[in-house]
Short mmCIF file of C-alpha atoms in Angstrom, two decimals:
data_model
loop_
_atom_site.label_atom_id
_atom_site.label_comp_id
_atom_site.label_asym_id
_atom_site.label_seq_id
_atom_site.Cartn_x
_atom_site.Cartn_y
_atom_site.Cartn_z
CA MET A 129 86.17 36.72 -85.36
CA PHE A 130 84.02 38.77 -82.94
CA LYS A 131 80.63 37.20 -83.82
CA PHE A 132 80.52 35.48 -80.36
CA LEU A 133 81.24 38.80 -78.69
CA PRO A 134 80.29 40.50 -76.50
CA LEU A 135 79.79 37.78 -73.92
CA ASP A 136 77.20 37.91 -71.17
CA PRO A 137 79.09 39.44 -68.22
CA LYS A 138 77.35 37.08 -65.71
CA THR A 139 78.51 34.12 -67.75
CA VAL A 140 82.05 35.44 -67.50
CA PHE A 141 81.77 35.81 -63.71
CA MET A 142 80.54 32.21 -63.48
CA LEU A 143 83.50 31.24 -65.55
CA TYR A 144 85.77 32.99 -63.04
CA PHE A 145 84.12 31.13 -60.20
CA TRP A 146 84.43 27.59 -61.64
CA GLY A 147 87.94 28.33 -62.89
CA ASN A 148 89.15 29.53 -59.41
CA LEU A 149 87.35 26.64 -57.70
CA PHE A 150 89.12 24.23 -60.11
CA ILE A 151 92.49 25.97 -59.36
CA CYS A 152 91.87 25.61 -55.60
CA ILE A 153 91.29 21.92 -55.99
CA LEU A 154 94.41 21.48 -58.11
CA ILE A 155 96.67 23.47 -55.73
CA PHE A 156 95.54 21.76 -52.53
CA SER A 157 95.62 18.28 -54.23
CA TYR A 158 99.21 18.93 -55.23
CA ALA A 159 100.08 20.25 -51.81
CA PHE A 160 98.81 17.33 -49.85
CA SER A 161 99.96 14.66 -52.39
CA TYR A 162 103.37 15.57 -53.79
CA ALA A 163 104.77 18.68 -52.17
CA THR A 164 107.61 18.66 -49.62
CA ALA A 165 107.05 20.22 -46.18
CA GLU A 166 108.89 23.39 -47.36
CA ASN A 167 106.68 23.83 -50.53
CA LYS A 168 103.36 22.93 -48.83
CA LYS A 169 103.29 26.27 -47.02
CA LYS A 170 103.81 28.19 -50.27
CA LEU A 171 101.19 26.10 -52.06
CA LYS A 172 98.77 26.57 -49.23
CA THR A 173 99.26 30.35 -49.25
CA PHE A 174 98.69 30.45 -53.00
CA GLY A 175 95.60 28.19 -52.50
CA TYR A 176 94.21 30.48 -49.80
CA GLY A 177 94.57 33.33 -52.25
CA LYS A 178 92.56 31.50 -54.86
CA ILE A 179 89.84 30.58 -52.29
CA LEU A 180 89.48 34.25 -51.35
CA LEU A 181 89.31 35.21 -55.02
CA THR A 182 86.60 32.55 -55.58
CA ILE A 183 84.55 33.91 -52.69
CA GLY A 184 85.03 37.47 -53.94
CA TRP A 185 83.70 36.55 -57.46
CA VAL A 186 80.66 34.95 -55.77
CA PHE A 187 79.94 38.17 -53.88
CA ILE A 188 80.35 40.27 -57.07
CA PHE A 189 77.99 37.90 -58.92
CA LEU A 190 75.34 38.81 -56.28
CA ARG A 191 75.42 42.51 -57.44
CA ASN A 192 71.84 43.95 -57.27
CA VAL A 193 70.76 40.84 -55.41
CA ALA A 194 72.66 41.04 -52.10
CA PRO A 195 73.17 44.27 -50.08
CA ASP A 196 75.83 46.65 -51.48
CA PHE A 197 78.08 46.03 -48.46
CA ILE A 198 78.40 42.36 -49.45
CA SER A 199 78.49 42.74 -53.21
CA ILE A 200 80.70 45.79 -53.30
CA ASN A 201 82.73 46.38 -50.11
CA LEU A 202 83.15 42.79 -48.89
CA ALA A 203 83.51 41.54 -52.44
CA ASN A 204 86.32 43.79 -53.43
CA THR A 205 88.07 43.60 -50.04
CA THR A 206 88.08 39.76 -50.34
CA ILE A 207 89.50 40.00 -53.82
CA LEU A 208 92.33 42.28 -52.64
CA ALA A 209 93.14 39.94 -49.80
CA GLY A 210 93.21 37.04 -52.24
CA ALA A 211 95.57 38.88 -54.61
CA CYS A 212 97.83 39.64 -51.60
CA TYR A 213 98.01 35.96 -50.52
CA GLU A 214 98.74 34.92 -54.09
CA THR A 215 101.63 37.45 -54.53
CA ILE A 216 103.16 36.61 -51.13
CA ALA A 217 103.26 32.92 -52.30
CA ILE A 218 104.77 34.03 -55.68
CA MET A 219 107.53 36.09 -53.91
CA SER A 220 108.38 33.30 -51.40
CA MET A 221 109.90 31.47 -54.30
CA ILE A 222 112.56 34.15 -54.33
CA LYS A 223 114.19 34.16 -50.90
CA THR A 224 116.24 37.46 -51.18
CA LYS A 225 114.82 40.11 -48.89
CA PHE A 226 111.48 38.28 -48.59
CA SER A 227 110.60 39.81 -45.19
CA ARG A 228 110.83 43.32 -46.64
CA ARG A 229 108.76 42.28 -49.71
CA TYR A 230 106.21 40.54 -47.46
CA HIS A 231 105.56 43.77 -45.51
CA LEU A 232 105.44 45.76 -48.70
CA GLN A 233 102.64 43.53 -50.09
CA ILE A 234 100.68 43.81 -46.87
CA GLY A 235 101.12 47.60 -46.97
CA ILE A 236 99.97 48.00 -50.58
CA THR A 237 96.87 45.79 -49.91
CA VAL A 238 95.82 47.57 -46.80
CA VAL A 239 96.16 51.02 -48.43
CA THR A 240 94.11 49.88 -51.46
CA MET A 241 91.42 48.40 -49.17
CA LEU A 242 91.20 51.63 -47.18
CA VAL A 243 91.03 53.86 -50.33
CA PHE A 244 88.33 51.65 -51.92
CA ASN A 245 86.19 51.49 -48.80
CA ILE A 246 86.49 55.17 -48.07
CA SER A 247 85.56 55.97 -51.68
CA THR A 248 82.51 53.68 -51.37
CA PHE A 249 81.53 55.34 -48.03
CA LEU A 250 81.73 58.83 -49.77
CA GLU A 251 79.45 57.39 -52.57
CA SER A 252 81.94 57.83 -55.30
CA THR A 253 80.93 56.78 -58.81
CA MET A 254 81.13 53.20 -60.01
CA ASN A 255 83.78 54.15 -62.56
CA THR A 256 86.00 55.66 -59.83
CA ARG A 257 85.68 52.47 -57.76
CA ILE A 258 86.61 50.35 -60.78
CA LEU A 259 89.59 52.63 -61.47
CA ILE A 260 90.76 52.32 -57.77
CA MET A 261 90.44 48.47 -57.94
CA SER A 262 92.29 48.20 -61.24
CA LEU A 263 95.20 50.37 -60.04
CA GLY A 264 95.23 48.66 -56.66
CA ILE A 265 95.52 45.17 -58.20
CA PHE A 266 98.09 46.45 -60.59
CA ALA A 267 100.07 47.82 -57.64
CA ILE A 268 99.83 44.53 -55.69
CA TYR A 269 101.09 42.38 -58.59
CA LEU A 270 103.83 44.85 -59.62
CA PRO A 271 106.48 43.97 -56.89
CA PRO A 272 106.52 40.22 -57.71
CA THR A 273 106.64 40.92 -61.42
CA ILE A 274 109.62 43.27 -60.94
CA SER A 275 111.29 40.68 -58.54
CA TYR A 276 111.12 37.95 -61.25
CA PHE A 277 112.31 40.50 -63.93
CA LYS A 278 115.39 41.17 -61.70
CA GLU A 279 116.05 37.49 -60.81
CA LYS A 280 119.46 36.34 -62.16
CA LYS A 281 118.58 32.64 -62.21
CA ASN A 282 116.40 32.75 -65.27
CA ASN A 283 115.22 29.56 -66.92
CA LEU A 284 112.33 28.51 -69.17
CA PHE A 285 109.80 28.25 -66.35
CA ARG A 286 110.70 31.59 -64.82
CA ILE A 287 110.69 33.40 -68.23
CA PHE A 288 107.26 31.76 -68.99
CA TYR A 289 105.94 32.80 -65.56
CA LEU A 290 107.36 36.38 -65.96
CA LEU A 291 105.75 36.82 -69.41
CA CYS A 292 102.50 35.69 -68.00
CA TYR A 293 102.47 38.28 -65.20
CA VAL A 294 103.74 41.01 -67.40
CA SER A 295 100.82 40.26 -69.67
CA PHE A 296 98.55 40.31 -66.66
CA GLU A 297 99.91 43.69 -65.50
CA ILE A 298 99.44 45.17 -69.05
CA LEU A 299 95.90 43.90 -69.16
CA ILE A 300 94.96 45.43 -65.80
CA PHE A 301 96.55 48.73 -66.81
CA LEU A 302 94.56 48.77 -70.10
CA ARG A 303 91.51 48.10 -68.16
CA ALA A 304 92.11 51.13 -65.94
CA VAL A 305 92.76 53.31 -69.03
CA TYR A 306 89.66 52.06 -70.81
CA SER A 307 87.43 52.69 -67.76
CA TYR A 308 88.81 56.17 -67.50
CA ILE A 309 88.15 57.03 -71.12
CA ASN A 310 84.83 55.14 -71.31
CA PRO A 311 83.03 55.56 -67.93
CA GLN A 312 80.44 52.92 -67.32
CA LYS A 313 77.08 53.45 -65.69
CA ASN A 314 76.19 49.72 -65.17
CA PHE A 315 78.55 47.22 -63.55
CA PHE A 316 77.61 44.39 -66.00
CA ARG A 317 78.51 46.17 -69.23
CA PRO A 318 78.42 43.99 -72.43
CA SER A 319 81.21 45.21 -74.65
CA ILE A 320 83.82 43.62 -76.85
CA PHE A 321 86.71 45.14 -74.78
CA ASP A 322 85.25 43.85 -71.48
CA SER A 323 84.66 40.36 -73.01
CA LEU A 324 88.24 40.20 -74.32
CA TYR A 325 89.56 41.50 -71.06
CA SER A 326 87.70 38.88 -69.09
CA ILE A 327 88.74 36.02 -71.36
CA GLY A 328 92.30 37.25 -71.36
CA LEU A 329 92.34 37.55 -67.55
CA PHE A 330 90.80 34.07 -67.09
CA LEU A 331 93.42 32.50 -69.38
CA LEU A 332 96.36 34.22 -67.77
CA THR A 333 95.02 33.09 -64.28
CA LEU A 334 95.09 29.50 -65.44
CA ILE A 335 98.43 29.84 -67.19
CA GLY A 336 99.93 31.54 -64.18
CA THR A 337 98.76 28.84 -61.86
CA VAL A 338 100.30 26.21 -64.05
CA GLY A 339 103.55 28.28 -64.12
CA PHE A 340 103.56 28.48 -60.37
CA LEU A 341 103.15 24.71 -59.93
CA LEU A 342 105.99 24.18 -62.52
CA LEU A 343 108.30 26.49 -60.48
CA VAL A 344 107.34 24.65 -57.23
CA LYS A 345 108.08 21.32 -58.99
CA GLU A 346 111.37 22.63 -60.33
CA LYS A 347 112.44 23.84 -56.97
CA GLN A 348 111.45 20.44 -55.40
CA ASP A 349 113.42 18.55 -58.03
CA LEU A 350 116.47 20.75 -57.41
CA ARG A 351 116.09 20.05 -53.72
CA ILE A 352 115.85 16.33 -54.25
CA GLN A 353 119.03 16.45 -56.41
CA LYS A 354 120.78 18.37 -53.62
CA LEU A 355 119.72 15.82 -51.03
CA LEU A 356 121.05 12.96 -53.22
CA ARG A 357 124.41 14.78 -53.55
CA ASP A 358 124.39 15.39 -49.80
CA LYS A 359 123.54 11.76 -49.16
CA ASN A 360 126.62 10.64 -51.07
CA LEU A 361 128.78 13.20 -49.09
CA PHE A 362 127.10 11.98 -45.91
CA PHE A 363 128.19 8.33 -46.58
CA SER A 364 131.59 9.56 -47.65
CA ILE A 365 132.08 11.35 -44.29
CA ILE A 366 130.94 8.22 -42.42
CA ALA A 367 133.18 5.96 -44.42
CA HIS A 368 136.25 8.17 -44.06
CA ASP A 369 136.06 10.33 -40.97
CA LEU A 370 134.28 7.93 -38.69
CA LYS A 371 136.43 5.01 -39.68
CA GLY A 372 139.61 6.65 -38.19
CA PRO A 373 138.50 7.36 -34.60
CA LEU A 374 136.32 4.20 -34.57
CA GLY A 375 139.28 2.12 -35.70
CA SER A 376 141.38 3.63 -32.97
CA SER A 377 138.78 2.85 -30.34
CA VAL A 378 138.57 -0.82 -31.52
CA ALA A 379 142.35 -1.11 -31.46
CA LEU A 380 142.70 0.44 -27.95
CA SER A 381 139.90 -1.66 -26.55
CA GLU A 382 141.46 -4.79 -28.09
CA VAL A 383 144.82 -3.89 -26.40
CA MET A 384 142.95 -3.40 -23.06
CA SER A 385 141.08 -6.67 -23.21
CA GLU A 386 143.99 -8.93 -24.39
CA GLU A 387 147.07 -7.39 -22.72
CA ILE A 388 145.93 -5.48 -19.71
CA ASP A 389 147.90 -7.65 -17.31
CA THR A 390 151.19 -6.63 -19.04
CA TYR A 391 150.67 -2.90 -18.47
CA SER A 392 151.32 -0.74 -15.41
CA ARG A 393 148.67 1.41 -13.82
CA GLU A 394 150.04 4.56 -15.47
CA GLU A 395 150.01 2.92 -18.85
CA ILE A 396 146.42 1.67 -18.43
CA LYS A 397 145.46 5.19 -17.46
CA GLU A 398 147.05 6.57 -20.59
CA ILE A 399 145.38 4.05 -22.84
CA THR A 400 142.04 4.76 -21.14
CA GLU A 401 142.46 8.50 -21.75
CA LEU A 402 143.22 7.89 -25.42
CA LEU A 403 140.14 5.58 -25.64
CA HIS A 404 137.96 8.26 -24.02
CA GLU A 405 139.30 10.97 -26.38
CA SER A 406 138.62 8.73 -29.34
CA ASN A 407 135.04 7.91 -28.22
CA LYS A 408 134.50 11.66 -27.58
CA ASN A 409 135.55 12.45 -31.15
CA ILE A 410 133.17 9.79 -32.48
CA TYR A 411 130.28 11.13 -30.36
CA LYS A 412 130.92 14.71 -31.55
CA LEU A 413 131.05 13.61 -35.21
CA LEU A 414 127.89 11.53 -34.88
CA GLU A 415 126.09 14.42 -33.19
CA ASN A 416 127.02 16.80 -35.93
CA LEU A 417 126.12 14.30 -38.62
CA LEU A 418 122.71 13.63 -37.12
CA ASP A 419 121.95 17.30 -36.68
CA TRP A 420 123.08 18.03 -40.16
CA SER A 421 120.98 15.20 -41.74
CA ARG A 422 117.93 16.44 -39.73
CA VAL A 423 118.37 19.92 -41.19
CA GLN A 424 118.78 18.70 -44.72
CA THR A 425 115.69 16.47 -44.57
CA GLY A 426 113.56 19.15 -42.91
CA MET A 427 113.12 17.19 -39.72
CA MET A 428 114.63 20.01 -37.57
CA GLU A 429 112.14 22.82 -37.44
CA TYR A 430 113.03 26.52 -36.91
CA ASN A 431 111.43 27.38 -33.59
CA PRO A 432 112.42 30.91 -32.37
CA LYS A 433 111.73 32.11 -28.89
CA LYS A 434 112.93 35.12 -26.82
CA VAL A 435 116.48 34.34 -25.68
CA ILE A 436 118.95 36.30 -23.79
CA LEU A 437 122.05 35.87 -25.90
CA ASN A 438 124.49 36.83 -23.09
CA LYS A 439 123.26 33.98 -21.00
CA LEU A 440 123.53 31.47 -23.86
CA ILE A 441 127.11 32.51 -24.47
CA GLU A 442 127.98 32.25 -20.75
CA GLU A 443 126.46 28.75 -20.63
CA ASN A 444 128.72 27.64 -23.48
CA ILE A 445 131.83 29.19 -21.89
CA GLY A 446 130.99 27.16 -18.80
CA LEU A 447 130.60 23.93 -20.80
CA ASN A 448 134.02 24.50 -22.47
CA LYS A 449 135.75 25.57 -19.23
CA ASN A 450 137.46 22.32 -18.56
CA ALA A 451 138.79 21.93 -22.12
CA ALA A 452 140.17 25.48 -21.97
CA LEU A 453 141.81 24.93 -18.54
CA ASN A 454 143.58 21.82 -19.85
CA LYS A 455 145.46 24.14 -22.28
CA ASN A 456 145.53 27.10 -19.87
CA ILE A 457 143.51 29.16 -22.37
CA ASP A 458 141.85 32.31 -21.05
CA ILE A 459 138.26 32.91 -22.33
CA LYS A 460 136.94 36.42 -22.02
CA PHE A 461 133.44 37.60 -22.79
CA GLU A 462 132.98 41.29 -23.60
CA SER A 463 129.59 42.82 -23.89
CA THR A 464 128.29 46.34 -23.00
CA GLU A 465 124.68 45.44 -22.71
CA ILE A 466 122.07 42.58 -22.24
CA ILE A 467 120.80 41.56 -25.72
CA GLU A 468 117.52 39.66 -26.18
CA ALA A 469 116.63 38.22 -29.55
CA ASP A 470 114.13 35.87 -31.24
CA LEU A 471 116.28 32.76 -31.73
CA ASP A 472 116.07 29.03 -32.04
CA LYS A 473 117.93 28.34 -28.80
CA ASP A 474 119.10 24.83 -29.81
CA MET A 475 120.39 25.96 -33.18
CA ILE A 476 122.39 28.97 -31.86
CA ASP A 477 123.61 26.91 -28.94
CA THR A 478 125.00 24.46 -31.40
CA VAL A 479 126.65 27.34 -33.39
CA LEU A 480 128.27 28.75 -30.28
CA ARG A 481 129.43 25.34 -29.08
CA ASN A 482 131.10 24.44 -32.39
CA LEU A 483 132.80 27.78 -32.80
CA LEU A 484 134.07 27.80 -29.26
CA THR A 485 135.20 24.26 -29.45
CA ASN A 486 137.12 25.02 -32.66
CA ALA A 487 138.71 28.08 -31.07
CA ILE A 488 140.03 26.04 -28.19
CA LYS A 489 141.23 23.27 -30.52
CA PHE A 490 143.30 25.56 -32.71
CA THR A 491 144.70 27.81 -29.86
CA ASP A 492 148.03 26.97 -28.27
CA HIS A 493 148.61 26.54 -24.47
CA HIS A 494 148.36 29.83 -22.58
CA GLY A 495 146.42 31.39 -25.43
CA GLU A 496 143.41 33.69 -25.31
CA ILE A 497 139.91 33.66 -26.74
CA ILE A 498 137.83 36.79 -26.81
CA ILE A 499 133.99 36.64 -27.42
CA ARG A 500 132.40 40.00 -28.30
CA MET A 501 128.83 40.93 -28.93
CA GLN A 502 127.29 44.21 -30.21
CA LYS A 503 124.00 45.39 -31.47
CA SER A 504 123.32 47.54 -34.55
CA ASN A 505 120.31 48.23 -36.77
CA GLN A 506 118.06 45.56 -35.22
CA LYS A 507 120.84 42.99 -35.60
CA VAL A 508 123.38 41.49 -33.34
CA GLU A 509 127.00 40.51 -34.26
CA VAL A 510 128.84 37.86 -32.30
CA SER A 511 132.57 37.38 -32.85
CA ILE A 512 134.86 34.62 -31.40
CA LYS A 513 138.47 35.56 -31.73
CA ASP A 514 141.46 33.47 -30.89
CA ASN A 515 145.27 34.00 -31.13
CA GLY A 516 145.90 30.47 -32.30
CA ILE A 517 147.43 28.91 -35.33
CA GLY A 518 145.13 30.61 -37.89
CA ILE A 519 143.71 29.14 -41.10
CA PRO A 520 145.68 28.72 -44.42
CA ASP A 521 144.20 30.50 -47.38
CA ASN A 522 143.51 27.34 -49.30
CA ILE A 523 141.41 26.00 -46.30
CA LYS A 524 139.74 29.30 -45.59
CA GLU A 525 138.22 29.34 -49.10
CA LYS A 526 136.58 25.90 -48.50
CA LEU A 527 135.00 26.77 -45.15
CA PHE A 528 131.12 26.61 -44.98
CA LYS A 529 131.11 24.70 -48.34
CA ILE A 530 129.56 21.22 -48.33
CA ASN A 531 131.24 20.00 -51.50
CA GLU A 532 134.76 20.86 -50.18
CA LYS A 533 136.87 18.71 -47.87
CA VAL A 534 138.36 20.62 -44.96
CA ILE A 535 141.06 18.82 -42.79
CA GLN A 536 143.12 20.74 -40.34
CA LYS A 537 144.60 19.35 -37.08
CA GLY A 538 144.44 21.24 -33.81
CA THR A 539 147.47 22.22 -31.63
CA GLU A 540 147.39 18.79 -30.03
CA ASN A 541 146.60 16.84 -33.27
CA GLU A 542 142.91 16.92 -32.62
CA ILE A 543 141.07 15.78 -35.70
CA GLY A 544 138.50 18.11 -37.49
CA ASN A 545 136.54 17.63 -40.63
CA GLY A 546 134.74 20.95 -41.10
CA LEU A 547 131.22 19.42 -40.55
CA GLY A 548 130.72 21.56 -37.45
CA LEU A 549 131.09 24.70 -39.52
CA LEU A 550 128.67 23.46 -42.15
CA LEU A 551 126.18 23.02 -39.42
CA CYS A 552 126.81 26.47 -38.15
CA SER A 553 126.27 27.91 -41.60
CA GLU A 554 122.99 25.98 -41.99
CA PHE A 555 121.68 27.21 -38.57
CA VAL A 556 122.67 30.84 -39.18
CA LYS A 557 121.02 30.79 -42.57
CA LYS A 558 117.82 29.46 -40.87
CA HIS A 559 117.70 32.69 -39.03
CA ASN A 560 118.40 34.76 -42.21
CA GLY A 561 121.81 35.70 -40.83
CA GLU A 562 125.38 35.64 -42.11
CA ILE A 563 128.53 33.86 -40.93
CA TRP A 564 132.12 34.23 -42.09
CA ALA A 565 135.75 33.84 -40.98
CA GLU A 566 138.70 36.25 -40.82
CA SER A 567 142.17 34.77 -40.28
CA LYS A 568 145.96 35.10 -40.83
CA LEU A 569 148.12 32.11 -40.69
CA GLY A 570 150.06 32.06 -37.33
CA LYS A 571 148.08 35.03 -35.91
CA GLY A 572 144.77 33.50 -35.05
CA SER A 573 141.20 33.52 -36.42
CA THR A 574 137.96 35.38 -35.85
CA PHE A 575 134.59 33.78 -36.65
CA LYS A 576 131.71 36.20 -36.87
CA PHE A 577 127.98 35.74 -37.34
CA ILE A 578 125.19 38.22 -37.59
CA LEU A 579 121.55 37.48 -36.46
CA PRO A 580 118.37 39.56 -36.73
CA LEU A 581 116.97 40.46 -33.29
CA LYS A 582 113.38 39.89 -34.37
CA ARG A 583 111.79 36.77 -35.80
CA GLN A 584 112.15 36.42 -39.51
CA ASN A 585 109.33 35.16 -41.87
CA HIS A 586 110.08 31.78 -43.60
#
């Protein structure tokens, strides 16, 4: 079985080089040809990792030919950076707490780089450097392995991918133990263990890449299925919710065009106001539908900038002032400080507009709406509270759910379909925030959302 072993170490390193080069071509070909905009970023990050690993193997192959700085320091630093990029791409497939995990990977990589380069500067032995690199790579790949082990949504691809990286971690750990027990004097050491280690590592690298591509494709397929379901719902909303106000507009305009001479000035004014209200409802529905479809298809990009949240809230209060005055509703804004945050202004503007419009719609004449804002732990919580009609429990459970139909009329029979709240939910999620509603029937409602103050990684 071992008659072909040990392999020439330089042949193994050439195999690494060509294998990683092939993987780079495969990753970038898939990214540019088939991947969605969302997955392209993940694939490119994974691809950049493989490019750095390829360059690192080239530098290592130049051992005893190029200066030690290139073949030792630069080579291993490049390999660590490649491993960091690869693991960041792997963990981006799991959205939960990605920002924290992202910073953890950067931290582990930087510490390993510093320890390795300091040990080289202090002229430590080759075996010590190999031990540091083995344990460093083990530490870099450990968080994504644990993350996939904890992942609840397990399927065949995820289990396959997890087993691959568990095997990879075991192999790296065995390499560290073997190097500790059997110190090596020469870097290119022909031994059966080193040959088996190299072949195993190479095969796991290829299998892991295939597993990553399968996960990306699975996620893309699930996304396509969701878009198809959303498309059906989209047409359902157009067919049902748009038909009502549009039909009213057609009927009112027909009355105006055919029987205008038979009506008094006051009656014409009343019909015109009804026509205006109907057209306004159509416009709001279309605006929400278009925004929602742009989010679902990835056409609306998350573009955060420094925004003073107080000013944004005050602007929306001003825009809704007339609607509130028509019902003698008092709008109060309570805030103890000026809060600046990294937000997509258009998205949060839409969230505030929809929540404030809803509050006015479901509050009786002479009612009150209170907007509060407070900062805590690098996050800001905004609440919009009204003393209106409240939300029945059976409707409250359906809020923010795309597959549930929400119909509740306002205090003046204003029509609502819940699409605005779906949009609010989508936009808040884009900021890695949370949104929810608290309500008691007949006692009013409070809609709250929490946003991080600093820009989140996506």
